[in-house]
Amino acid sequence: QVQLVESGGGAVQAGVSLRLSCGASIHTATRDCMAWFRQASGKEREWGVTAEPDGTTAYTNAVKSRFTTSKNITKNTLYLQMTNLKPEDTAMYYCAARFDVTRGCSNRPLWYPVWGQGTQVTVSS
């Protein structure tokens, strides 16, 4: 069974940067969709970032220009570089994946069958 493991979260002050990592237990190929979601306490899980099989990325408006995702195929790892963090970025961050896709990626949580356990990011003002 494929596993995703996130790391890199923490408690930081507003304005600093963090880099999250999502390691996959299998080789991530060029036909895989991977995404970052986040869920704040008491709120629904929301989409943040998608890494398409062709290498393009998509970001929700709330994180565009501050967050950047990248994939290291050799290390089977997806990264999320977060800069200028804000208190409203406080949430549990999840990595999700769907492998061997034939169409573009979705930003809907239910579309992704594989999830990591999450890593907490807490940003104080």
Coordinates of C-alpha atoms in Angstrom, one line a residue:
Q1 CA 0.0 0.0 0.0
V2 CA 1.3 3.4 -1.0
Q3 CA 2.1 5.7 1.9
L4 CA 2.7 9.4 2.0
V5 CA 4.6 11.0 5.0
E6 CA 4.6 14.7 5.6
S7 CA 7.1 16.6 7.6
G8 CA 8.4 20.1 8.2
G9 CA 5.5 21.7 10.1
G10 CA 6.0 23.7 13.2
A11 CA 5.1 26.7 15.3
V12 CA 6.4 29.9 13.8
Q13 CA 5.8 33.7 13.9
A14 CA 4.2 35.6 11.1
G15 CA 6.4 36.5 8.2
V16 CA 8.8 33.6 8.4
S17 CA 9.1 30.6 6.0
L18 CA 8.7 26.9 6.3
R19 CA 9.2 24.0 3.9
L20 CA 7.0 21.0 4.1
S21 CA 8.0 17.7 2.6
C22 CA 5.8 14.8 1.4
G23 CA 7.7 11.5 0.9
A24 CA 6.0 8.7 -1.1
S25 CA 6.8 5.1 -0.5
I26 CA 6.8 4.3 -4.2
H27 CA 8.4 5.9 -7.2
T28 CA 6.4 8.9 -8.2
A29 CA 6.1 9.0 -12.0
T30 CA 5.2 11.6 -14.5
R31 CA 1.5 10.5 -14.6
D32 CA 0.9 11.2 -11.0
C33 CA -1.1 14.0 -9.5
M34 CA 0.0 15.3 -6.1
A35 CA -1.6 18.0 -4.0
W36 CA -1.5 19.9 -0.8
F37 CA -4.6 20.5 1.2
R38 CA -5.0 22.1 4.6
Q39 CA -7.6 22.0 7.3
A40 CA -7.9 24.6 10.0
S41 CA -9.5 23.7 13.3
G42 CA -13.3 23.6 13.0
K43 CA -13.2 24.1 9.2
E44 CA -13.5 21.9 6.1
R45 CA -10.4 20.6 4.3
E46 CA -9.5 23.0 1.6
W47 CA -7.4 22.7 -1.5
G48 CA -4.1 24.7 -1.6
V49 CA -1.8 23.5 -4.3
T50 CA -1.7 20.9 -7.2
A51 CA 1.3 19.5 -9.0
E52 CA 0.2 18.3 -12.4
P53 CA 1.8 15.3 -14.2
D54 CA 3.3 17.7 -16.8
G55 CA 5.0 19.7 -14.1
T56 CA 2.6 22.6 -14.1
T57 CA 1.3 23.8 -10.8
A58 CA -1.9 25.5 -9.6
Y59 CA -2.5 27.5 -6.4
T60 CA -5.5 28.7 -4.6
N61 CA -5.6 32.5 -4.4
A62 CA -5.0 32.5 -0.7
V63 CA -1.4 31.1 -1.1
K64 CA -0.5 32.2 -4.7
S65 CA 2.7 34.2 -4.7
R66 CA 3.7 33.0 -1.2
F67 CA 3.7 29.2 -1.6
T68 CA 5.6 27.2 -4.2
T69 CA 5.4 23.4 -4.7
S70 CA 8.1 21.3 -6.4
K71 CA 8.7 17.7 -6.9
N72 CA 11.9 15.7 -6.7
I73 CA 11.3 12.6 -8.7
T74 CA 14.6 11.0 -7.6
K75 CA 13.6 11.3 -4.0
N76 CA 9.9 10.6 -4.5
T77 CA 9.2 13.7 -2.6
L78 CA 6.9 16.7 -3.0
Y79 CA 7.8 20.0 -1.3
L80 CA 5.8 23.0 -0.3
Q81 CA 7.9 26.1 0.3
M82 CA 5.8 28.6 2.3
T83 CA 7.0 32.1 2.6
N84 CA 5.6 35.2 4.5
L85 CA 3.4 33.0 6.6
K86 CA 0.3 34.5 8.1
P87 CA -1.8 33.5 11.1
E88 CA -4.6 32.5 8.7
D89 CA -2.2 29.8 7.3
T90 CA -2.5 28.0 10.6
A91 CA -3.8 24.5 9.8
M92 CA -3.0 20.8 9.5
Y93 CA -1.4 20.4 6.1
Y94 CA -2.0 17.2 4.2
C95 CA -0.3 15.8 1.1
A96 CA -2.5 13.8 -1.3
A97 CA -1.8 11.7 -4.4
R98 CA -3.5 9.9 -7.3
F99 CA -1.3 7.8 -9.4
D100 CA -1.3 6.9 -13.1
V101 CA -3.9 9.6 -14.1
T102 CA -5.0 10.1 -17.7
R103 CA -6.4 13.5 -17.3
G104 CA -5.7 16.7 -15.4
C105 CA -5.6 16.8 -11.6
S106 CA -8.6 17.8 -9.4
N107 CA -8.7 20.2 -6.5
R108 CA -11.4 18.1 -4.8
P109 CA -10.3 16.1 -1.7
L110 CA -12.4 13.0 -2.6
W111 CA -10.6 12.6 -5.9
Y112 CA -7.4 11.7 -4.2
P113 CA -7.2 8.1 -2.8
V114 CA -3.9 8.4 -1.0
W115 CA -3.3 10.8 1.9
G116 CA -0.5 11.4 4.4
Q117 CA -1.1 11.8 8.1
G118 CA -0.7 15.6 8.1
T119 CA 1.8 18.0 9.6
Q120 CA 0.7 20.9 11.8
V121 CA 1.6 24.5 10.9
T122 CA 0.9 27.1 13.5
V123 CA 1.6 30.8 12.8
S124 CA 1.4 33.4 15.5
S125 CA 1.1 37.1 15.0

